[in-house]
CSV table of C-alpha atoms in Angstrom, one decimal:
chain,number,residue,atom,x,y,z
A,1,MET,CA,47.3,19.8,40.3
A,2,GLU,CA,47.6,20.7,36.7
A,3,LEU,CA,49.8,18.9,34.7
A,4,THR,CA,52.6,20.6,33.0
A,5,LEU,CA,53.0,21.3,29.3
A,6,ARG,CA,55.5,18.8,28.9
A,7,LYS,CA,53.5,15.9,30.7
A,8,LYS,CA,50.3,17.0,28.8
A,9,TYR,CA,52.1,16.6,25.4
A,10,ASP,CA,54.8,14.5,24.1
A,11,PRO,CA,57.9,16.1,22.5
A,12,LEU,CA,56.6,15.6,18.9
A,13,GLN,CA,53.3,17.0,19.7
A,14,LEU,CA,55.1,20.3,21.1
A,15,ILE,CA,57.2,20.3,18.1
A,16,GLN,CA,54.0,20.1,15.8
A,17,TYR,CA,52.4,22.9,17.8
A,18,ALA,CA,55.4,25.2,17.3
A,19,LEU,CA,55.6,24.5,13.7
A,20,ILE,CA,51.8,25.2,13.3
A,21,LEU,CA,52.5,28.7,15.0
A,22,LEU,CA,55.6,29.2,12.6
A,23,MET,CA,53.3,28.4,9.7
A,24,SER,CA,50.3,30.6,10.7
A,25,LEU,CA,53.1,33.4,11.0
A,26,ASN,CA,54.4,32.5,7.6
A,27,PHE,CA,57.8,32.5,9.1
A,28,ALA,CA,60.5,33.7,6.6
A,29,ASN,CA,57.6,33.3,4.1
A,30,LEU,CA,58.5,29.5,4.3
A,31,TYR,CA,55.1,28.4,5.5
A,32,PHE,CA,54.7,25.8,2.9
A,33,TYR,CA,57.7,24.1,3.7
A,34,ILE,CA,57.0,24.5,7.5
A,35,ILE,CA,53.7,22.4,6.6
A,36,PHE,CA,55.8,19.6,4.9
A,37,LEU,CA,58.2,19.4,7.9
A,38,ALA,CA,55.1,19.0,10.6
A,39,PHE,CA,53.6,16.6,8.4
A,40,PHE,CA,56.5,14.3,8.5
A,41,ILE,CA,56.9,14.8,12.2
A,42,CYS,CA,52.9,13.7,12.2
A,43,LEU,CA,53.8,10.6,10.2
A,44,ALA,CA,56.6,9.7,12.6
A,45,SER,CA,54.4,10.3,15.7
A,46,ASN,CA,51.5,8.3,14.5
A,47,ILE,CA,53.2,5.6,12.3
A,48,ARG,CA,51.1,2.8,13.6
A,49,SER,CA,48.0,4.4,14.1
A,50,LEU,CA,47.7,7.2,11.5
A,51,ARG,CA,44.0,8.7,11.0
A,52,VAL,CA,42.7,9.1,7.7
A,53,ASP,CA,38.8,9.9,7.0
A,54,ILE,CA,36.7,10.8,4.0
A,55,VAL,CA,37.4,14.5,4.4
A,56,SER,CA,41.3,14.0,4.1
A,57,LEU,CA,40.5,11.8,0.9
A,58,LEU,CA,38.1,14.8,-0.5
A,59,ILE,CA,40.8,17.5,0.1
A,60,PHE,CA,43.6,15.2,-1.4
A,61,ALA,CA,41.3,14.6,-4.6
A,62,LEU,CA,41.0,18.6,-4.7
A,63,SER,CA,44.7,18.6,-4.8
A,64,VAL,CA,45.1,16.2,-7.6
A,65,CYS,CA,42.5,18.2,-9.4
A,66,TYR,CA,44.4,21.4,-9.3
A,67,ILE,CA,47.3,19.6,-10.8
A,68,LEU,CA,45.5,17.9,-13.6
A,69,PHE,CA,43.1,21.0,-14.6
A,70,TYR,CA,45.1,24.0,-13.7
A,71,PRO,CA,48.1,24.5,-15.8
A,72,PRO,CA,50.3,27.1,-13.6
A,73,THR,CA,50.4,24.4,-10.9
A,74,ARG,CA,52.4,22.0,-13.2
A,75,ASP,CA,55.3,24.7,-13.7
A,76,THR,CA,57.8,23.3,-11.6
A,77,ILE,CA,57.7,20.1,-9.3
A,78,THR,CA,57.9,22.3,-6.2
A,79,THR,CA,54.7,24.0,-7.2
A,80,SER,CA,52.9,20.4,-7.7
A,81,ILE,CA,53.8,19.1,-4.4
A,82,LYS,CA,52.7,22.4,-2.6
A,83,GLN,CA,49.0,21.5,-4.0
A,84,PHE,CA,49.1,18.9,-1.1
A,85,ALA,CA,49.8,21.3,1.7
A,86,TYR,CA,45.9,21.2,2.4
A,87,PRO,CA,45.6,17.6,3.1
A,88,MET,CA,48.7,17.5,4.8
A,89,CYS,CA,47.3,20.2,7.2
A,90,TYR,CA,44.1,18.4,7.9
A,91,ILE,CA,45.7,15.3,8.4
A,92,ILE,CA,48.1,16.8,11.0
A,93,GLY,CA,45.1,18.2,12.9
A,94,LEU,CA,43.3,15.0,12.7
A,95,ASN,CA,46.3,13.1,14.3
A,96,LEU,CA,47.7,15.9,16.5
A,97,ALA,CA,46.0,14.2,19.9
A,98,ASN,CA,46.2,10.9,18.5
A,99,SER,CA,49.2,10.0,20.3
A,100,ASN,CA,48.5,11.8,23.4
A,101,ARG,CA,48.6,9.3,26.4
A,102,MET,CA,49.3,11.8,29.1
A,103,ILE,CA,45.8,13.2,29.4
A,104,ASN,CA,43.0,10.6,30.5
A,105,GLN,CA,39.9,11.0,28.2
A,106,GLU,CA,38.1,13.9,29.8
A,107,ASN,CA,36.6,16.9,28.5
A,108,LYS,CA,39.0,19.2,30.2
A,109,GLY,CA,41.8,17.9,27.7
A,110,THR,CA,39.6,18.4,24.6
A,111,ASP,CA,38.6,22.0,25.7
A,112,GLU,CA,42.4,22.6,26.1
A,113,ARG,CA,43.4,21.3,22.7
A,114,ILE,CA,40.7,22.9,20.9
A,115,ARG,CA,41.6,26.4,22.5
A,116,LEU,CA,45.3,26.0,22.0
A,117,SER,CA,44.8,25.2,18.3
A,118,ILE,CA,42.8,28.0,17.7
A,119,ILE,CA,45.0,30.5,19.8
A,120,LEU,CA,47.9,29.3,18.2
A,121,VAL,CA,46.8,29.9,14.4
A,122,SER,CA,45.3,33.0,15.6
A,123,LEU,CA,48.4,34.3,17.2
A,124,GLY,CA,50.4,33.5,14.4
A,125,THR,CA,48.4,35.4,11.7
A,126,PHE,CA,48.0,38.3,14.0
A,127,LEU,CA,51.7,38.4,14.6
A,128,HIS,CA,52.2,38.6,10.8
A,129,TYR,CA,49.5,41.3,10.8
A,130,LEU,CA,51.3,43.1,13.5
A,131,LEU,CA,54.8,43.0,11.8
A,132,ASN,CA,53.3,44.3,8.4
A,133,ALA,CA,52.1,47.0,10.9
A,134,THR,CA,55.3,47.9,12.3
A,135,VAL,CA,56.8,48.8,8.8
A,136,ASN,CA,53.8,50.3,7.2
A,137,ILE,CA,51.9,52.4,9.9
A,138,GLY,CA,52.6,55.7,8.2
A,139,SER,CA,51.9,54.6,4.5
A,140,LEU,CA,49.7,56.9,2.4
A,141,LEU,CA,48.9,53.9,0.2
A,142,ARG,CA,46.6,50.9,1.0
A,143,ASN,CA,48.8,48.2,-0.7
A,144,THR,CA,51.9,48.1,1.6
A,145,LYS,CA,54.9,46.0,1.9
A,146,ASP,CA,54.7,42.6,3.3
A,147,PHE,CA,57.2,42.1,6.5
A,148,TRP,CA,58.6,38.8,5.5
A,149,THR,CA,59.2,39.3,1.4
A,150,GLY,CA,59.6,43.0,1.3
A,151,GLU,CA,57.3,43.1,-1.7
A,152,VAL,CA,53.9,44.9,-2.0
A,153,ALA,CA,50.9,43.0,-0.8
A,154,SER,CA,47.3,43.8,-1.5
A,155,ALA,CA,45.4,45.6,1.3
A,156,THR,CA,42.9,42.6,1.4
A,157,ASP,CA,45.5,39.9,1.7
A,158,GLN,CA,47.0,41.8,4.6
A,159,ALA,CA,43.5,42.3,6.3
A,160,LEU,CA,42.7,38.7,6.2
A,161,LEU,CA,45.5,38.2,8.5
A,162,ALA,CA,43.5,39.5,11.5
A,163,VAL,CA,40.2,37.5,10.7
A,164,MET,CA,40.9,34.8,13.3
A,165,ALA,CA,42.4,37.0,15.7
A,166,LEU,CA,39.1,39.0,15.7
A,167,GLY,CA,37.3,36.2,16.7
A,168,VAL,CA,39.5,35.5,19.6
A,169,PHE,CA,39.6,38.9,21.0
A,170,SER,CA,35.9,39.3,21.0
A,171,VAL,CA,35.3,36.3,22.9
A,172,TRP,CA,37.5,37.4,25.4
A,173,LEU,CA,36.6,40.7,25.6
A,174,VAL,CA,32.8,39.8,26.2
A,175,GLY,CA,33.2,36.6,28.3
A,176,GLU,CA,34.0,35.9,31.9
A,177,ARG,CA,37.8,36.6,31.7
A,178,PRO,CA,40.4,38.5,34.1
A,179,VAL,CA,40.4,42.1,33.6
A,180,TRP,CA,44.2,41.8,32.3
A,181,VAL,CA,42.9,39.5,29.6
A,182,LYS,CA,40.3,41.9,28.6
A,183,ILE,CA,42.6,44.8,28.4
A,184,LEU,CA,45.1,42.7,26.4
A,185,SER,CA,42.0,41.9,23.9
A,186,LEU,CA,41.1,45.5,23.7
A,187,ALA,CA,44.7,46.4,22.8
A,188,GLY,CA,44.8,43.7,20.2
A,189,LEU,CA,41.7,45.1,18.6
A,190,VAL,CA,43.1,48.6,19.0
A,191,VAL,CA,46.0,47.4,16.9
A,192,VAL,CA,43.9,45.6,14.3
A,193,PHE,CA,41.8,48.8,13.8
A,194,ALA,CA,44.8,51.1,13.7
A,195,TYR,CA,46.6,49.4,10.9
A,196,ASN,CA,43.3,49.1,9.2
A,197,PHE,CA,43.3,52.9,8.8
A,198,VAL,CA,45.9,52.4,6.4
A,199,LEU,CA,44.6,49.3,4.9
A,200,ALA,CA,41.2,51.1,4.6
A,201,GLY,CA,39.4,47.5,4.6
A,202,ARG,CA,35.8,47.4,4.8
A,203,THR,CA,36.0,43.5,5.4
A,204,ILE,CA,37.6,43.9,8.8
A,205,LEU,CA,34.8,46.3,9.9
A,206,LEU,CA,31.9,44.1,8.8
A,207,LEU,CA,33.7,41.0,10.3
A,208,GLU,CA,34.0,42.6,13.7
A,209,ALA,CA,30.6,44.0,13.8
A,210,ILE,CA,29.4,40.2,13.3
A,211,THR,CA,31.8,38.5,15.4
A,212,ILE,CA,31.3,40.9,18.4
A,213,ILE,CA,27.6,40.8,18.3
A,214,VAL,CA,27.5,37.0,17.9
A,215,ALA,CA,30.2,36.6,20.7
A,216,PHE,CA,28.3,39.0,22.9
A,217,PHE,CA,25.0,37.4,22.8
A,218,PHE,CA,26.2,33.9,23.1
A,219,MET,CA,28.3,34.5,25.9
A,220,GLN,CA,25.6,36.4,27.6
A,221,ARG,CA,23.0,33.4,27.3
A,222,ASN,CA,25.6,31.4,29.3
A,223,MET,CA,26.6,33.7,31.8
A,224,TYR,CA,25.4,34.3,35.5
A,225,ALA,CA,24.0,37.7,36.3
A,226,GLU,CA,26.9,39.0,38.0
A,227,GLY,CA,29.1,38.3,35.2
A,228,ARG,CA,26.4,40.0,32.4
A,229,ILE,CA,26.7,42.8,34.6
A,230,LYS,CA,30.5,43.1,34.6
A,231,SER,CA,30.2,42.8,30.8
A,232,TYR,CA,28.1,45.5,30.6
A,233,LEU,CA,30.2,47.6,32.6
A,234,PHE,CA,33.3,47.2,31.0
A,235,LEU,CA,32.0,47.6,27.4
A,236,ALA,CA,30.3,50.8,28.5
A,237,LEU,CA,33.6,52.0,30.1
A,238,ILE,CA,35.4,51.1,26.6
A,239,PHE,CA,32.7,53.0,24.7
A,240,VAL,CA,32.8,56.3,26.9
A,241,GLY,CA,36.6,56.2,26.9
A,242,VAL,CA,36.8,55.9,23.1
A,243,LEU,CA,34.4,58.9,22.7
A,244,VAL,CA,36.0,60.9,25.2
A,245,LEU,CA,39.6,60.6,23.5
A,246,PHE,CA,38.0,61.0,19.8
A,247,LEU,CA,36.0,64.2,20.8
A,248,ASN,CA,39.2,65.8,22.7
A,249,ASN,CA,41.4,64.7,19.9
A,250,ALA,CA,43.7,63.3,22.6
A,251,TRP,CA,47.3,62.4,21.1
A,252,GLY,CA,45.9,63.9,17.7
A,253,LEU,CA,43.6,60.7,17.4
A,254,ARG,CA,40.8,62.3,15.9
A,255,ASP,CA,42.8,64.1,13.2
A,256,TRP,CA,44.8,60.6,12.5
A,257,ILE,CA,41.5,58.9,12.0
A,258,LEU,CA,39.9,61.7,9.9
A,259,ASN,CA,43.0,61.9,7.5
A,260,SER,CA,43.4,58.3,7.3
A,261,ASN,CA,43.3,56.0,4.0
A,262,LEU,CA,40.0,54.5,5.7
A,263,SER,CA,38.5,57.8,6.0
A,264,ALA,CA,39.5,59.0,2.5
A,265,ARG,CA,38.0,55.8,1.0
A,266,PHE,CA,34.4,56.6,2.6
A,267,ASP,CA,34.7,60.1,1.3
A,268,THR,CA,34.6,58.6,-2.1
A,269,GLN,CA,32.3,56.7,-4.0
A,270,GLU,CA,34.4,53.7,-4.1
A,271,ALA,CA,33.3,52.8,-0.4
A,272,LEU,CA,29.6,52.3,-1.7
A,273,THR,CA,30.6,50.3,-4.8
A,274,ASP,CA,31.8,46.8,-5.0
A,275,ILE,CA,32.4,44.5,-8.0
A,276,ARG,CA,32.3,41.4,-6.4
A,277,LEU,CA,28.4,40.8,-6.4
A,278,GLU,CA,28.5,41.7,-10.3
A,279,ARG,CA,31.3,39.3,-11.0
A,280,LYS,CA,29.6,36.4,-9.4
A,281,PHE,CA,26.6,36.9,-11.6
A,282,LEU,CA,29.0,37.0,-14.5
A,283,TYR,CA,30.8,33.7,-13.4
A,284,LEU,CA,27.2,32.3,-12.9
A,285,GLY,CA,26.1,33.4,-16.3
A,286,ARG,CA,28.8,31.6,-17.9
A,287,PHE,CA,29.3,28.7,-15.5
A,288,PHE,CA,28.8,25.8,-18.2
A,289,GLU,CA,31.1,27.2,-20.9
A,290,PHE,CA,34.3,26.1,-19.1
A,291,PRO,CA,33.5,22.9,-17.3
A,292,PHE,CA,37.0,21.7,-17.2
A,293,GLY,CA,38.4,24.8,-15.4
A,294,GLY,CA,42.0,25.8,-16.6
A,295,GLY,CA,41.5,29.6,-15.5
A,296,HIS,CA,39.5,30.2,-18.6
A,297,LEU,CA,36.4,31.7,-16.9
A,298,ARG,CA,38.4,34.0,-15.0
A,299,THR,CA,40.0,35.2,-18.2
A,300,ALA,CA,36.8,35.7,-20.0
A,301,VAL,CA,35.1,37.4,-17.3
A,302,GLY,CA,38.1,39.6,-16.5
A,303,GLY,CA,38.9,39.1,-13.1
A,304,HIS,CA,38.4,36.8,-9.8
A,305,ALA,CA,34.9,35.9,-8.6
A,306,HIS,CA,36.1,37.0,-5.1
A,307,GLU,CA,34.9,33.9,-3.4
A,308,LEU,CA,36.3,30.5,-2.6
A,309,TYR,CA,33.7,28.4,-4.5
A,310,LEU,CA,33.4,30.1,-8.1
A,311,ASP,CA,37.2,30.9,-8.3
A,312,ALA,CA,37.9,27.2,-7.6
A,313,PHE,CA,35.4,26.3,-10.2
A,314,SER,CA,37.5,28.5,-12.8
A,315,ASP,CA,40.7,26.8,-12.0
A,316,VAL,CA,39.6,23.2,-11.7
A,317,GLY,CA,36.0,23.0,-13.2
A,318,ILE,CA,33.0,21.2,-11.9
A,319,LEU,CA,34.6,18.1,-10.4
A,320,GLY,CA,36.6,20.4,-8.3
A,321,TYR,CA,33.9,22.8,-7.6
A,322,VAL,CA,31.6,19.9,-6.0
A,323,LEU,CA,34.9,18.9,-4.0
A,324,VAL,CA,35.3,22.4,-2.5
A,325,ILE,CA,31.6,22.4,-1.4
A,326,ALA,CA,31.7,19.0,-0.1
A,327,ILE,CA,34.9,19.7,1.9
A,328,VAL,CA,33.4,22.9,3.5
A,329,VAL,CA,30.1,21.8,4.3
A,330,SER,CA,31.1,18.4,5.9
A,331,SER,CA,33.6,20.1,8.0
A,332,THR,CA,31.4,22.7,8.7
A,333,VAL,CA,28.6,20.2,9.8
A,334,SER,CA,31.5,18.4,12.0
A,335,VAL,CA,32.4,21.7,13.6
A,336,PHE,CA,28.7,22.7,14.1
A,337,ARG,CA,28.1,19.4,15.8
A,338,LEU,CA,31.1,19.9,18.1
A,339,PHE,CA,30.0,23.4,18.9
A,340,ARG,CA,26.7,22.1,20.2
A,341,ASP,CA,28.2,19.8,22.4
A,342,LYS,CA,27.4,21.2,26.1
A,343,SER,CA,30.0,19.2,27.8
A,344,LEU,CA,32.7,21.6,26.4
A,345,ASN,CA,33.4,25.0,28.1
A,346,VAL,CA,31.5,28.0,27.0
A,347,GLU,CA,34.3,29.9,26.0
A,348,THR,CA,35.7,27.0,23.9
A,349,ARG,CA,32.3,26.7,22.3
A,350,SER,CA,32.4,30.4,21.5
A,351,LEU,CA,35.7,30.4,20.2
A,352,VAL,CA,34.8,27.7,17.6
A,353,LEU,CA,31.8,29.6,16.7
A,354,CYS,CA,33.3,32.9,16.1
A,355,VAL,CA,36.4,31.8,14.4
A,356,PHE,CA,34.8,29.6,12.2
A,357,LEU,CA,31.9,32.1,11.5
A,358,GLY,CA,34.6,34.6,10.3
A,359,ILE,CA,36.7,32.0,8.1
A,360,ASN,CA,33.5,31.0,6.4
A,361,ILE,CA,32.3,34.6,5.8
A,362,VAL,CA,35.6,35.7,4.0
A,363,PHE,CA,35.1,32.5,1.9
A,364,PHE,CA,32.4,34.6,0.0
A,365,LEU,CA,34.4,37.6,-0.2
A,366,GLU,CA,37.8,36.6,-1.5
A,367,PRO,CA,39.6,34.2,-4.1
A,368,ILE,CA,41.0,32.2,-1.3
A,369,LEU,CA,42.8,29.6,-3.3
A,370,GLN,CA,44.4,31.9,-5.6
A,371,GLY,CA,45.3,34.7,-3.2
A,372,GLU,CA,45.3,33.4,0.4
A,373,PRO,CA,45.9,29.6,0.2
A,374,TRP,CA,47.2,30.0,3.8
A,375,LEU,CA,44.0,30.6,5.1
A,376,PHE,CA,42.6,27.4,3.3
A,377,CYS,CA,45.5,25.6,5.1
A,378,ILE,CA,44.8,26.7,8.2
A,379,PHE,CA,41.0,25.8,7.7
A,380,CYS,CA,42.0,22.5,7.0
A,381,PHE,CA,44.1,22.1,10.2
A,382,LEU,CA,41.4,23.6,12.4
A,383,CYS,CA,38.8,21.1,10.7
A,384,GLY,CA,41.1,18.3,11.5
A,385,VAL,CA,41.4,19.3,15.0
A,386,MET,CA,37.6,19.4,15.4
A,387,ARG,CA,37.0,16.1,13.8
A,388,SER,CA,39.6,14.5,16.1
A,389,GLU,CA,38.3,16.1,19.2
A,390,ARG,CA,34.4,15.0,18.2
A,391,LEU,CA,35.4,11.6,17.9
A,392,THR,CA,37.3,11.9,21.4
A,393,LEU,CA,33.9,13.3,23.0
A,394,LYS,CA,31.8,10.4,21.0
A,395,TYR,CA,33.5,7.6,22.2
A,396,ASN,CA,34.2,8.8,25.9
């Protein structure tokens, strides 16, 4: 008989999960403060057995580098303290199951905790994306208002809110799930793409293409023949249904799509040009001119490099650059080893693969720590969870 939620997790764990959901939702634009609260609860629940590993120390060192080398982080005490949200998120994830005594050490508990963590942060960011869509769906401008702040947020920033949800919906859509879950996933993807016709983002299109292909082939390799046939039929039905609706202009769908911001963007040269690659080469060409960061390289070049690593180098120099690479590489290696563990459920492994793939792709497309620090917070949290669960599997 399945254990109830209250028996699976103690009250402090449930509170932390709830706060992680609110953090990923950026509830009332307070996600930094929610992280601090979750961290103190984490300390209280693991006062005698708090885990700290080398990755948490590397992330802490990166936070210190930002305070030392990047002047804007020293504007106020609050701004300085916020730099430590990243190691806090990692430590929360690393210790979230540390005090769990209700589930005996078996893979079923590991599967559930991994899926729960991924689904919570994906749900939170997707709900934020959905809230933004409700107030901006008819906008003629790409850069629309954020639901929580009421201020104009860039289309790119808003599009990244859907990155993890794309991974989850894609896995559920092509996997062996009940029909109602597949329909729910399809509805989620429809919402993502409907609002993207306003945002006119190319990143979402690229990510979904990659994610759905990866999820499809991975799940197909691990399905029985009956499951594969059902998956083919369901996807074929979706394709035919969408095609029929579009060709018949049902509910004005075709007109709405062809007159959208996304369609207008592809009608211009803008869709075929991108300064990101050019900016990366400019950064690399002047790499050694500003070894101590301070944001001077970004000023000299005239904009962001649009990737986590080089933009971090502009902020915190060579030391911080090496730390960011070490954090991402070591965490990704740990996640990959967990993904390869065949004692885990196929869906769990697929969720890990697709969600982390999506996050790592956007690390090369956007200035994460400058524009979307919430995404790096979530990445740190998930890496902490994956590290913790890998240790659980290793020693049991």
